[in-house]
Amino acid sequence: MELTEGTLMAQQLDTTVCIAGGGPAGIMAGLILARAGIDVVVLEKHADFLRDFRGDTVHPSTLNLLDQLGLGEAAAKIDHSELSVLDAVIDGIRLRAVDFTILPAPHRYVTLMPQWDLLNMLVEEAQRQTSFRLVLEATAHSEIQENGRVVGIEATTPDGPLRVNAALSVAADGRASAVRDALGLVPADYGVPIDVLWFRVPRPTKPMRDTLANIRGGSALVTIPRPGYFQCGLLIRKGSFPEFQKAGIEAFRNKIAATAPRLRDVTHEIASFDDVKLLSVQINRLPEWSVPGAICIGDAAHAMSPAFGVGINYAIQDAVALANTLVPVLRKKGTDAAAIDAACAAVQRRRTLPTVLMQRMQRVAHRLINRATSGVVLHNPPRLRERFVIAVVLPRVRPILARIVGYGFRPERIAPGILKPRA
Ligand SMILES: Cc1cc2nc3c(=O)[nH]c(=O)nc-3n(C[C@H](O)[C@H](O)[C@H](O)COP(=O)(O)OP(=O)(O)OC[C@H]3O[C@@H](n4cnc5c(N)ncnc54)[C@H](O)[C@@H]3O)c2cc1C
């Protein structure tokens, strides 16, 4: 696909909805709005979607939405892996934490696929609609105000400044959202005790069972199986990355091997700390998602922790809620300002509770991880109380976890009548 297709000269554009940010939230919102026949412009600051690892997990809720959009087959063609269970190996004991096979067909698994491939596929579909315009290398920096109302977004492009006039502006430009800052919206931050160091290693020649979490000797490592390699994330105390760098790459490799001994033969592939990317984990949420004429969605409204890998899916759920709420309003009332603002408030009302509940769960997970990395979580062999938890409590919790992780709280479906027939 030629991504520069649809790229426009820097100038002034008029549209109904202007979205800043071509991540999962912005592209999905743009696609559904365009498929609903609403004119939409998406501004993305990068020239393409091929960037560092930013999370790969596409959960059953999103897979169901892709089916609704008629994109199930296209998604299945992307090189991916499917995980139907999530196992953790804790101090040598394998536990099944989540089992997606209890979910209804067809998607009884989490799919792991490069985020850029997913976004490229969604953009390709969106660009079939004449109502969709994507402007790459357009960095949104401020809103346009008229009489106390946001009436568009200003961006810089290699060709000069770009002004997009819109009835609604959407900040979907991620957790460091410049548009949100320009709107004067400030998220409330919930302290997170951990950061994640992301890197990849080839799969060892000796086959290794898919394991999501490896916890051993006070160290926790996430291993996400991908075709040919493992995407790994070492959970570390917040702010402690410089200590790892000071100790050197050999000490880092040894820590990985000690946490997941089966990776010992491949840790030399981590050549230096240039191969290791720090994710400063955040959990935050805007008290108000919208101002007259503009709304924040996805990470711009609520940065999620990587715990349970739900960030992409929650961003996409916001996009669906936005389209479901806004499309009927735009169709019935045109660009009536009060109706648009009421729709934005309704989107926040709908998505706040699912976000709050998931963020609470993530904070509990952080506390557990913190405990796991500061002492023994599970004795080997397990003690009586631990055996009770494994044999009695876990099997009861497992199906609940599968639903919550797989769908999130209040999963969204594209409402009937929103999508026009595919172009
Ligand atoms: C290292 C890492 C690992 C992660 N792992 C996972 C995981 O395994 N599973 C999971 O579900 N989530 C994961 N996440 C979180 C997940 O990536 C986010 O929750 C999700 O991408 C949020 O989607 P979004 O569209 O709201 O924002 P983003 O994905 O951040 O997209 C924002 C987009 O806006 C663009 N942009 C930014 N500023 C501007 C601007 N001023 N003007 C125009 N465009 C702009 C960016 O280039 C980007 O394309 C991870 C995140 C990171 C960083």
Tab-separated table of C-alpha atoms and ligand atoms in Angstrom:
chain	number	residue	atom	x	y	z
A	1	MET	CA	0.000	0.000	0.000
A	2	GLU	CA	1.242	3.470	-0.835
A	3	LEU	CA	0.777	5.354	2.422
A	4	THR	CA	1.581	8.706	0.904
A	5	GLU	CA	-1.578	8.321	-1.141
A	6	GLY	CA	-4.035	10.905	0.062
A	7	THR	CA	-1.242	13.045	1.484
A	8	LEU	CA	-2.147	16.657	0.907
A	9	MET	CA	-0.337	19.910	0.332
A	10	ALA	CA	-0.143	22.089	3.436
A	11	GLN	CA	-3.096	24.447	3.264
A	12	GLN	CA	-6.585	24.774	4.702
A	13	LEU	CA	-9.014	21.886	4.825
A	14	ASP	CA	-12.675	21.802	5.756
A	15	THR	CA	-14.152	18.659	7.218
A	16	THR	CA	-16.760	17.446	9.674
A	17	VAL	CA	-14.411	15.629	12.055
A	18	CYS	CA	-10.683	16.272	12.394
A	19	ILE	CA	-8.729	13.626	14.296
A	20	ALA	CA	-5.213	14.318	15.569
A	21	GLY	CA	-3.240	11.063	15.794
A	22	GLY	CA	-3.213	7.981	13.604
A	23	GLY	CA	-2.876	5.342	16.307
A	24	PRO	CA	-5.445	2.609	17.028
A	25	ALA	CA	-7.979	5.136	18.410
A	26	GLY	CA	-7.615	7.718	15.639
A	27	ILE	CA	-7.513	5.319	12.708
A	28	MET	CA	-10.419	3.197	13.965
A	29	ALA	CA	-12.519	6.315	14.631
A	30	GLY	CA	-11.601	7.669	11.181
A	31	LEU	CA	-12.447	4.387	9.502
A	32	ILE	CA	-15.862	3.945	11.117
A	33	LEU	CA	-16.827	7.593	10.577
A	34	ALA	CA	-15.759	7.385	6.939
A	35	ARG	CA	-17.669	4.119	6.507
A	36	ALA	CA	-20.680	5.951	7.958
A	37	GLY	CA	-20.311	8.592	5.242
A	38	ILE	CA	-18.999	11.300	7.596
A	39	ASP	CA	-16.222	13.466	6.196
A	40	VAL	CA	-13.081	12.969	8.284
A	41	VAL	CA	-9.453	14.138	8.214
A	42	VAL	CA	-6.812	12.282	10.246
A	43	LEU	CA	-3.538	14.054	11.003
A	44	GLU	CA	-0.576	11.799	11.791
A	45	LYS	CA	2.797	13.233	12.661
A	46	HIS	CA	4.851	10.340	11.299
A	47	ALA	CA	5.403	9.489	7.642
A	48	ASP	CA	4.222	5.898	8.161
A	49	PHE	CA	3.145	3.483	10.887
A	50	LEU	CA	6.374	1.490	11.036
A	51	ARG	CA	7.686	2.408	14.454
A	52	ASP	CA	9.087	0.791	17.572
A	53	PHE	CA	7.189	-1.953	19.323
A	54	ARG	CA	4.128	-0.334	20.883
A	55	GLY	CA	2.102	-3.354	21.790
A	56	ASP	CA	0.778	-6.097	19.646
A	57	THR	CA	-2.182	-7.537	21.445
A	58	VAL	CA	-5.440	-7.629	19.531
A	59	HIS	CA	-8.069	-9.009	21.856
A	60	PRO	CA	-11.276	-10.902	21.001
A	61	SER	CA	-13.307	-7.666	21.397
A	62	THR	CA	-11.295	-6.036	18.600
A	63	LEU	CA	-11.317	-9.188	16.469
A	64	ASN	CA	-15.130	-9.162	16.710
A	65	LEU	CA	-15.143	-5.521	15.567
A	66	LEU	CA	-12.879	-6.349	12.625
A	67	ASP	CA	-15.413	-9.029	11.642
A	68	GLN	CA	-18.181	-6.433	11.839
A	69	LEU	CA	-16.169	-4.232	9.497
A	70	GLY	CA	-15.714	-7.147	7.090
A	71	LEU	CA	-11.967	-7.144	7.817
A	72	GLY	CA	-11.650	-10.515	9.549
A	73	GLU	CA	-10.073	-12.153	6.495
A	74	ALA	CA	-7.649	-9.291	5.882
A	75	ALA	CA	-6.581	-9.428	9.552
A	76	ALA	CA	-6.082	-13.190	9.370
A	77	LYS	CA	-3.664	-12.668	6.451
A	78	ILE	CA	-1.336	-10.529	8.610
A	79	ASP	CA	1.557	-12.562	10.010
A	80	HIS	CA	0.398	-13.211	13.568
A	81	SER	CA	0.300	-15.649	16.451
A	82	GLU	CA	-2.709	-16.680	18.485
A	83	LEU	CA	-2.631	-17.317	22.206
A	84	SER	CA	-5.591	-19.220	23.577
A	85	VAL	CA	-4.170	-19.445	27.087
A	86	LEU	CA	-1.937	-17.180	29.129
A	87	ASP	CA	0.408	-19.105	31.392
A	88	ALA	CA	2.695	-17.834	34.091
A	89	VAL	CA	5.684	-19.757	35.408
A	90	ILE	CA	6.221	-18.688	38.998
A	91	ASP	CA	9.369	-19.960	40.656
A	92	GLY	CA	9.242	-23.099	38.515
A	93	ILE	CA	5.495	-23.765	38.843
A	94	ARG	CA	3.364	-23.329	35.717
A	95	LEU	CA	-0.040	-21.766	36.307
A	96	ARG	CA	-2.788	-21.143	33.765
A	97	ALA	CA	-3.917	-17.592	34.525
A	98	VAL	CA	-6.294	-17.001	31.600
A	99	ASP	CA	-8.030	-19.501	29.335
A	100	PHE	CA	-9.752	-17.865	26.349
A	101	THR	CA	-11.119	-21.185	25.086
A	102	ILE	CA	-14.212	-20.647	27.255
A	103	LEU	CA	-15.177	-17.595	25.165
A	104	PRO	CA	-17.775	-17.881	22.417
A	105	ALA	CA	-16.519	-18.729	18.914
A	106	PRO	CA	-14.929	-17.651	16.694
A	107	HIS	CA	-12.278	-15.669	18.609
A	108	ARG	CA	-11.200	-17.774	21.552
A	109	TYR	CA	-7.719	-16.305	21.652
A	110	VAL	CA	-5.677	-13.125	21.748
A	111	THR	CA	-3.947	-12.315	18.482
A	112	LEU	CA	-0.438	-10.918	18.479
A	113	MET	CA	0.324	-8.929	15.373
A	114	PRO	CA	2.574	-5.936	14.686
A	115	GLN	CA	0.602	-2.777	15.383
A	116	TRP	CA	1.831	-1.171	12.145
A	117	ASP	CA	0.407	-4.051	10.073
A	118	LEU	CA	-2.958	-3.667	11.780
A	119	LEU	CA	-2.946	0.109	11.234
A	120	ASN	CA	-1.881	-0.238	7.584
A	121	MET	CA	-4.753	-2.648	6.999
A	122	LEU	CA	-7.274	-0.290	8.633
A	123	VAL	CA	-5.943	2.691	6.651
A	124	GLU	CA	-6.102	0.740	3.406
A	125	GLU	CA	-9.761	0.033	4.114
A	126	ALA	CA	-10.474	3.633	5.159
A	127	GLN	CA	-8.856	5.016	2.021
A	128	ARG	CA	-11.462	3.199	-0.069
A	129	GLN	CA	-13.917	5.830	1.198
A	130	THR	CA	-13.887	9.254	-0.429
A	131	SER	CA	-14.915	10.713	2.935
A	132	PHE	CA	-11.559	9.708	4.521
A	133	ARG	CA	-8.431	11.811	4.223
A	134	LEU	CA	-5.150	11.001	5.952
A	135	VAL	CA	-2.460	13.658	6.191
A	136	LEU	CA	0.881	12.151	7.099
A	137	GLU	CA	3.762	14.150	8.566
A	138	ALA	CA	1.218	16.571	10.019
A	139	THR	CA	1.974	17.410	13.642
A	140	ALA	CA	-1.063	18.862	15.352
A	141	HIS	CA	-0.077	21.506	17.858
A	142	SER	CA	-3.046	23.689	18.697
A	143	GLU	CA	-6.753	24.034	18.425
A	144	ILE	CA	-8.524	26.796	16.520
A	145	GLN	CA	-10.944	28.711	18.747
A	146	GLU	CA	-13.913	30.845	17.791
A	147	ASN	CA	-16.149	32.388	20.448
A	148	GLY	CA	-14.926	29.933	23.119
A	149	ARG	CA	-15.498	26.918	20.885
A	150	VAL	CA	-12.937	24.666	19.217
A	151	VAL	CA	-13.525	24.805	15.468
A	152	GLY	CA	-10.529	22.917	14.184
A	153	ILE	CA	-6.879	21.975	14.576
A	154	GLU	CA	-3.652	23.562	13.406
A	155	ALA	CA	-0.707	21.434	12.401
A	156	THR	CA	2.731	21.788	10.913
A	157	THR	CA	3.694	19.805	7.828
A	158	PRO	CA	6.841	19.701	5.670
A	159	ASP	CA	4.938	21.974	3.264
A	160	GLY	CA	4.125	24.554	5.918
A	161	PRO	CA	1.243	25.159	8.293
A	162	LEU	CA	-2.042	23.323	7.863
A	163	ARG	CA	-5.355	24.484	9.248
A	164	VAL	CA	-8.227	22.000	9.433
A	165	ASN	CA	-11.658	23.486	10.116
A	166	ALA	CA	-13.992	20.936	11.681
A	167	ALA	CA	-17.294	20.702	13.512
A	168	LEU	CA	-15.597	18.312	15.942
A	169	SER	CA	-11.904	17.938	16.760
A	170	VAL	CA	-10.684	14.681	18.293
A	171	ALA	CA	-7.424	14.361	20.218
A	172	ALA	CA	-6.243	10.790	19.628
A	173	ASP	CA	-2.568	11.678	19.722
A	174	GLY	CA	-1.571	9.351	22.532
A	175	ARG	CA	-0.533	9.694	26.106
A	176	ALA	CA	1.702	12.733	25.503
A	177	SER	CA	-1.138	14.425	23.592
A	178	ALA	CA	-0.210	17.910	22.404
A	179	VAL	CA	-3.813	18.649	21.450
A	180	ARG	CA	-5.067	17.689	24.915
A	181	ASP	CA	-2.471	20.076	26.391
A	182	ALA	CA	-3.586	22.830	24.011
A	183	LEU	CA	-7.184	22.261	25.125
A	184	GLY	CA	-6.044	22.826	28.709
A	185	LEU	CA	-7.141	19.356	29.840
A	186	VAL	CA	-4.923	17.785	32.486
A	187	PRO	CA	-5.122	14.075	33.363
A	188	ALA	CA	-5.101	12.889	36.964
A	189	ASP	CA	-2.095	10.660	37.444
A	190	TYR	CA	-2.204	7.418	39.444
A	191	GLY	CA	1.278	6.515	40.618
A	192	VAL	CA	2.742	3.391	39.064
A	193	PRO	CA	5.622	1.598	40.793
A	194	ILE	CA	7.001	-0.102	37.676
A	195	ASP	CA	8.557	0.547	34.278
A	196	VAL	CA	9.052	-1.992	31.487
A	197	LEU	CA	12.172	-2.671	29.449
A	198	TRP	CA	11.118	-3.998	26.040
A	199	PHE	CA	13.437	-5.997	23.778
A	200	ARG	CA	13.270	-9.032	21.558
A	201	VAL	CA	15.209	-12.293	21.363
A	202	PRO	CA	15.008	-15.058	18.745
A	203	ARG	CA	13.135	-18.173	19.761
A	204	PRO	CA	15.578	-20.708	21.237
A	205	THR	CA	16.264	-23.753	19.007
A	206	LYS	CA	14.913	-26.005	21.772
A	207	PRO	CA	11.108	-25.555	21.578
A	208	MET	CA	9.711	-23.511	24.442
A	209	ARG	CA	6.097	-23.534	25.579
A	210	ASP	CA	4.296	-20.225	25.185
A	211	THR	CA	4.463	-18.477	28.523
A	212	LEU	CA	3.342	-14.941	29.100
A	213	ALA	CA	4.831	-14.244	32.513
A	214	ASN	CA	8.016	-15.631	34.020
A	215	ILE	CA	8.532	-14.829	37.682
A	216	ARG	CA	11.582	-16.169	39.464
A	217	GLY	CA	13.865	-14.997	42.217
A	218	GLY	CA	12.230	-11.581	42.534
A	219	SER	CA	12.297	-10.825	38.810
A	220	ALA	CA	9.356	-10.692	36.378
A	221	LEU	CA	9.673	-11.086	32.610
A	222	VAL	CA	6.865	-11.032	30.056
A	223	THR	CA	7.511	-13.154	26.949
A	224	ILE	CA	5.129	-12.545	24.059
A	225	PRO	CA	5.480	-15.263	21.435
A	226	ARG	CA	5.765	-13.928	17.881
A	227	PRO	CA	6.637	-15.801	14.704
A	228	GLY	CA	10.394	-16.454	15.019
A	229	TYR	CA	11.037	-14.428	18.163
A	230	PHE	CA	9.866	-13.444	21.612
A	231	GLN	CA	8.931	-9.870	22.372
A	232	CYS	CA	10.100	-9.558	25.969
A	233	GLY	CA	9.370	-7.054	28.704
A	234	LEU	CA	11.333	-6.989	31.943
A	235	LEU	CA	9.379	-5.329	34.737
A	236	ILE	CA	11.602	-3.074	36.787
A	237	ARG	CA	11.231	-0.694	39.695
A	238	LYS	CA	10.148	2.726	38.404
A	239	GLY	CA	13.107	4.894	37.504
A	240	SER	CA	15.680	2.122	37.913
A	241	PHE	CA	16.716	1.776	34.237
A	242	PRO	CA	19.962	3.783	34.780
A	243	GLU	CA	21.011	1.193	37.404
A	244	PHE	CA	20.657	-1.550	34.781
A	245	GLN	CA	22.651	0.471	32.261
A	246	LYS	CA	25.365	1.057	34.837
A	247	ALA	CA	25.582	-2.665	35.649
A	248	GLY	CA	26.168	-3.390	31.953
A	249	ILE	CA	24.569	-5.490	29.242
A	250	GLU	CA	26.122	-8.776	30.445
A	251	ALA	CA	24.457	-8.374	33.853
A	252	PHE	CA	21.171	-7.626	32.039
A	253	ARG	CA	21.502	-10.780	29.897
A	254	ASN	CA	22.218	-12.809	33.045
A	255	LYS	CA	19.120	-11.430	34.728
A	256	ILE	CA	16.984	-12.439	31.751
A	257	ALA	CA	18.507	-15.936	31.725
A	258	ALA	CA	17.980	-16.293	35.485
A	259	THR	CA	14.313	-15.259	35.163
A	260	ALA	CA	13.528	-17.427	32.111
A	261	PRO	CA	16.294	-20.064	31.992
A	262	ARG	CA	15.139	-21.366	28.583
A	263	LEU	CA	16.191	-18.065	27.034
A	264	ARG	CA	19.802	-18.491	28.225
A	265	ASP	CA	21.025	-19.546	24.741
A	266	VAL	CA	19.610	-16.480	22.999
A	267	THR	CA	20.289	-13.635	25.427
A	268	HIS	CA	23.602	-12.853	23.633
A	269	GLU	CA	21.404	-11.531	20.795
A	270	ILE	CA	20.717	-8.465	22.975
A	271	ALA	CA	23.764	-6.632	21.663
A	272	SER	CA	23.564	-3.491	23.782
A	273	PHE	CA	21.110	-1.247	25.588
A	274	ASP	CA	20.316	0.252	22.173
A	275	ASP	CA	18.195	-2.891	21.710
A	276	VAL	CA	16.305	-2.208	24.947
A	277	LYS	CA	13.479	0.358	25.000
A	278	LEU	CA	12.176	1.864	28.207
A	279	LEU	CA	8.405	2.151	28.600
A	280	SER	CA	7.708	4.550	31.422
A	281	VAL	CA	4.478	2.994	32.638
A	282	GLN	CA	1.681	5.433	33.410
A	283	ILE	CA	-1.894	5.204	34.511
A	284	ASN	CA	-3.821	8.413	34.191
A	285	ARG	CA	-7.273	9.647	33.271
A	286	LEU	CA	-8.862	12.936	32.326
A	287	PRO	CA	-11.577	14.148	34.709
A	288	GLU	CA	-13.194	15.836	31.669
A	289	TRP	CA	-12.672	14.318	28.236
A	290	SER	CA	-14.191	17.144	26.226
A	291	VAL	CA	-14.536	20.894	25.826
A	292	PRO	CA	-16.989	22.583	23.449
A	293	GLY	CA	-16.061	21.331	19.966
A	294	ALA	CA	-13.373	18.814	20.986
A	295	ILE	CA	-12.921	15.464	22.739
A	296	CYS	CA	-9.981	13.256	23.760
A	297	ILE	CA	-10.075	9.489	23.239
A	298	GLY	CA	-7.678	6.550	23.684
A	299	ASP	CA	-4.430	7.132	25.559
A	300	ALA	CA	-4.979	10.899	25.257
A	301	ALA	CA	-7.957	10.477	27.592
A	302	HIS	CA	-6.545	7.651	29.721
A	303	ALA	CA	-3.062	6.140	29.578
A	304	MET	CA	-3.319	2.454	30.385
A	305	SER	CA	-0.634	0.288	31.945
A	306	PRO	CA	0.577	-2.585	29.733
A	307	ALA	CA	-0.899	-4.977	32.346
A	308	PHE	CA	-3.329	-7.322	30.528
A	309	GLY	CA	-2.310	-5.687	27.207
A	310	VAL	CA	-5.557	-3.775	26.868
A	311	GLY	CA	-4.320	-0.321	25.768
A	312	ILE	CA	-4.949	-0.855	22.050
A	313	ASN	CA	-8.320	-2.442	22.647
A	314	TYR	CA	-9.480	0.258	25.014
A	315	ALA	CA	-8.400	2.913	22.501
A	316	ILE	CA	-10.419	1.114	19.829
A	317	GLN	CA	-13.449	0.770	22.121
A	318	ASP	CA	-13.413	4.558	22.625
A	319	ALA	CA	-13.340	5.018	18.858
A	320	VAL	CA	-16.384	2.776	18.437
A	321	ALA	CA	-18.276	4.529	21.242
A	322	LEU	CA	-17.468	7.894	19.641
A	323	ALA	CA	-18.736	6.788	16.228
A	324	ASN	CA	-21.850	5.086	17.652
A	325	THR	CA	-22.787	8.241	19.545
A	326	LEU	CA	-21.775	10.852	17.024
A	327	VAL	CA	-22.937	9.419	13.703
A	328	PRO	CA	-26.689	9.500	14.514
A	329	VAL	CA	-26.294	13.071	15.819
A	330	LEU	CA	-24.442	14.263	12.717
A	331	ARG	CA	-26.958	12.549	10.465
A	332	LYS	CA	-29.997	13.926	12.281
A	333	LYS	CA	-28.806	17.345	13.426
A	334	GLY	CA	-25.956	18.131	11.044
A	335	THR	CA	-23.199	20.112	12.714
A	336	ASP	CA	-25.377	21.478	15.513
A	337	ALA	CA	-22.832	22.517	18.172
A	338	ALA	CA	-24.953	21.732	21.243
A	339	ALA	CA	-25.860	18.273	19.917
A	340	ILE	CA	-22.198	17.481	19.177
A	341	ASP	CA	-21.110	18.579	22.655
A	342	ALA	CA	-23.867	16.525	24.271
A	343	ALA	CA	-22.714	13.508	22.228
A	344	CYS	CA	-19.128	14.027	23.449
A	345	ALA	CA	-20.300	14.125	27.063
A	346	ALA	CA	-22.216	10.902	26.398
A	347	VAL	CA	-19.050	9.230	25.077
A	348	GLN	CA	-17.226	10.082	28.299
A	349	ARG	CA	-20.138	8.827	30.408
A	350	ARG	CA	-20.142	5.545	28.501
A	351	ARG	CA	-16.392	4.905	28.572
A	352	THR	CA	-15.417	6.198	32.019
A	353	LEU	CA	-16.626	3.242	34.083
A	354	PRO	CA	-14.958	0.558	31.910
A	355	THR	CA	-11.748	2.601	32.025
A	356	VAL	CA	-11.873	3.122	35.791
A	357	LEU	CA	-12.509	-0.580	36.426
A	358	MET	CA	-9.687	-1.721	34.140
A	359	GLN	CA	-7.247	0.798	35.594
A	360	ARG	CA	-8.164	-0.421	39.089
A	361	MET	CA	-7.428	-3.968	38.013
A	362	GLN	CA	-4.116	-2.850	36.570
A	363	ARG	CA	-3.190	-1.169	39.829
A	364	VAL	CA	-3.942	-4.371	41.724
A	365	ALA	CA	-1.756	-6.234	39.211
A	366	HIS	CA	1.048	-3.730	39.844
A	367	ARG	CA	0.819	-4.355	43.567
A	368	LEU	CA	1.028	-8.116	42.978
A	369	ILE	CA	3.980	-7.669	40.626
A	370	ASN	CA	5.671	-5.489	43.214
A	371	ARG	CA	5.208	-8.225	45.797
A	372	ALA	CA	6.421	-10.821	43.333
A	373	THR	CA	9.607	-8.877	42.677
A	374	SER	CA	10.363	-8.267	46.313
A	375	GLY	CA	9.976	-11.760	47.722
A	376	VAL	CA	8.761	-15.321	47.200
A	377	VAL	CA	5.264	-15.470	45.660
A	378	LEU	CA	4.890	-19.189	45.516
A	379	HIS	CA	6.891	-21.848	47.301
A	380	ASN	CA	8.064	-24.862	45.356
A	381	PRO	CA	6.483	-27.226	46.344
A	382	PRO	CA	3.485	-25.024	47.166
A	383	ARG	CA	2.346	-24.735	50.778
A	384	LEU	CA	-1.183	-25.713	51.859
A	385	ARG	CA	-2.680	-22.226	51.365
A	386	GLU	CA	-0.974	-21.868	47.985
A	387	ARG	CA	-2.268	-25.299	46.907
A	388	PHE	CA	-5.793	-24.180	47.857
A	389	VAL	CA	-5.442	-21.029	45.741
A	390	ILE	CA	-4.123	-23.006	42.755
A	391	ALA	CA	-6.662	-25.846	42.987
A	392	VAL	CA	-9.808	-24.020	44.143
A	393	VAL	CA	-9.597	-20.244	43.673
A	394	LEU	CA	-7.801	-20.039	40.316
A	395	PRO	CA	-10.213	-22.300	38.364
A	396	ARG	CA	-13.099	-20.092	39.544
A	397	VAL	CA	-11.364	-16.833	38.674
A	398	ARG	CA	-10.016	-18.031	35.302
A	399	PRO	CA	-13.264	-17.768	33.259
A	400	ILE	CA	-13.964	-14.313	34.720
A	401	LEU	CA	-10.459	-13.173	33.810
A	402	ALA	CA	-10.861	-14.538	30.269
A	403	ARG	CA	-13.930	-12.339	29.751
A	404	ILE	CA	-12.480	-9.244	31.370
A	405	VAL	CA	-9.140	-9.484	29.584
A	406	GLY	CA	-10.660	-10.635	26.287
A	407	TYR	CA	-13.475	-8.099	26.066
A	408	GLY	CA	-12.745	-5.451	28.704
A	409	PHE	CA	-15.570	-4.018	30.763
A	410	ARG	CA	-18.500	-3.012	28.528
A	411	PRO	CA	-17.234	-4.173	25.134
A	412	GLU	CA	-18.450	-2.040	22.241
A	413	ARG	CA	-20.102	-3.239	19.044
A	414	ILE	CA	-20.640	-0.976	16.049
A	415	ALA	CA	-24.308	-0.012	16.337
A	416	PRO	CA	-26.736	-1.212	13.644
A	417	GLY	CA	-27.176	1.270	10.795
A	418	ILE	CA	-23.855	3.070	11.378
A	419	LEU	CA	-21.903	1.428	8.566
A	420	LYS	CA	-22.902	2.027	4.972
A	421	PRO	CA	-22.188	-0.796	2.520
A	422	ARG	CA	-18.448	-1.208	1.840
A	423	ALA	CA	-17.024	0.894	-0.990
B	1	LIG	C1	6.368	0.040	24.436
B	1	LIG	C2	4.886	-0.090	24.540
B	1	LIG	C3	4.307	-1.327	24.676
B	1	LIG	C4	2.929	-1.463	24.769
B	1	LIG	N1	2.390	-2.702	24.856
B	1	LIG	C5	1.058	-2.868	24.719
B	1	LIG	C6	0.468	-4.157	24.544
B	1	LIG	O1	1.158	-5.169	24.518
B	1	LIG	N2	-0.866	-4.221	24.374
B	1	LIG	C7	-1.664	-3.111	24.362
B	1	LIG	O2	-2.887	-3.235	24.175
B	1	LIG	N3	-1.135	-1.898	24.541
B	1	LIG	C8	0.195	-1.743	24.682
B	1	LIG	N4	0.738	-0.509	24.778
B	1	LIG	C9	-0.162	0.634	24.859
B	1	LIG	C10	-0.763	0.908	23.511
B	1	LIG	O3	0.256	1.072	22.545
B	1	LIG	C11	-1.629	2.154	23.638
B	1	LIG	O4	-2.517	2.034	24.719
B	1	LIG	C12	-2.445	2.360	22.384
B	1	LIG	O5	-1.601	2.369	21.266
B	1	LIG	C13	-3.221	3.657	22.498
B	1	LIG	O6	-3.738	3.997	21.249
B	1	LIG	P1	-3.985	5.512	20.872
B	1	LIG	O7	-4.433	5.482	19.458
B	1	LIG	O8	-4.826	6.149	21.873
B	1	LIG	O9	-2.569	6.223	20.999
B	1	LIG	P2	-1.200	5.912	20.270
B	1	LIG	O10	-1.095	4.489	19.880
B	1	LIG	O11	-0.139	6.477	21.124
B	1	LIG	O12	-1.310	6.719	18.908
B	1	LIG	C14	-1.158	8.106	18.876
B	1	LIG	C15	-0.798	8.486	17.456
B	1	LIG	O13	-0.751	9.883	17.372
B	1	LIG	C16	0.421	10.294	16.714
B	1	LIG	N5	0.737	11.613	17.251
B	1	LIG	C17	1.280	11.924	18.437
B	1	LIG	N6	1.337	13.251	18.601
B	1	LIG	C18	0.814	13.788	17.472
B	1	LIG	C19	0.575	15.105	17.032
B	1	LIG	N7	0.909	16.151	17.793
B	1	LIG	N8	0.025	15.305	15.821
B	1	LIG	C20	-0.326	14.253	15.027
B	1	LIG	N9	-0.125	12.969	15.394
B	1	LIG	C21	0.429	12.749	16.604
B	1	LIG	C22	1.440	9.230	17.061
B	1	LIG	O14	2.470	9.189	16.103
B	1	LIG	C23	0.572	7.985	17.036
B	1	LIG	O15	0.489	7.423	15.771
B	1	LIG	C24	2.114	-0.328	24.735
B	1	LIG	C25	2.676	0.939	24.620
B	1	LIG	C26	4.055	1.055	24.505
B	1	LIG	C27	4.656	2.435	24.337
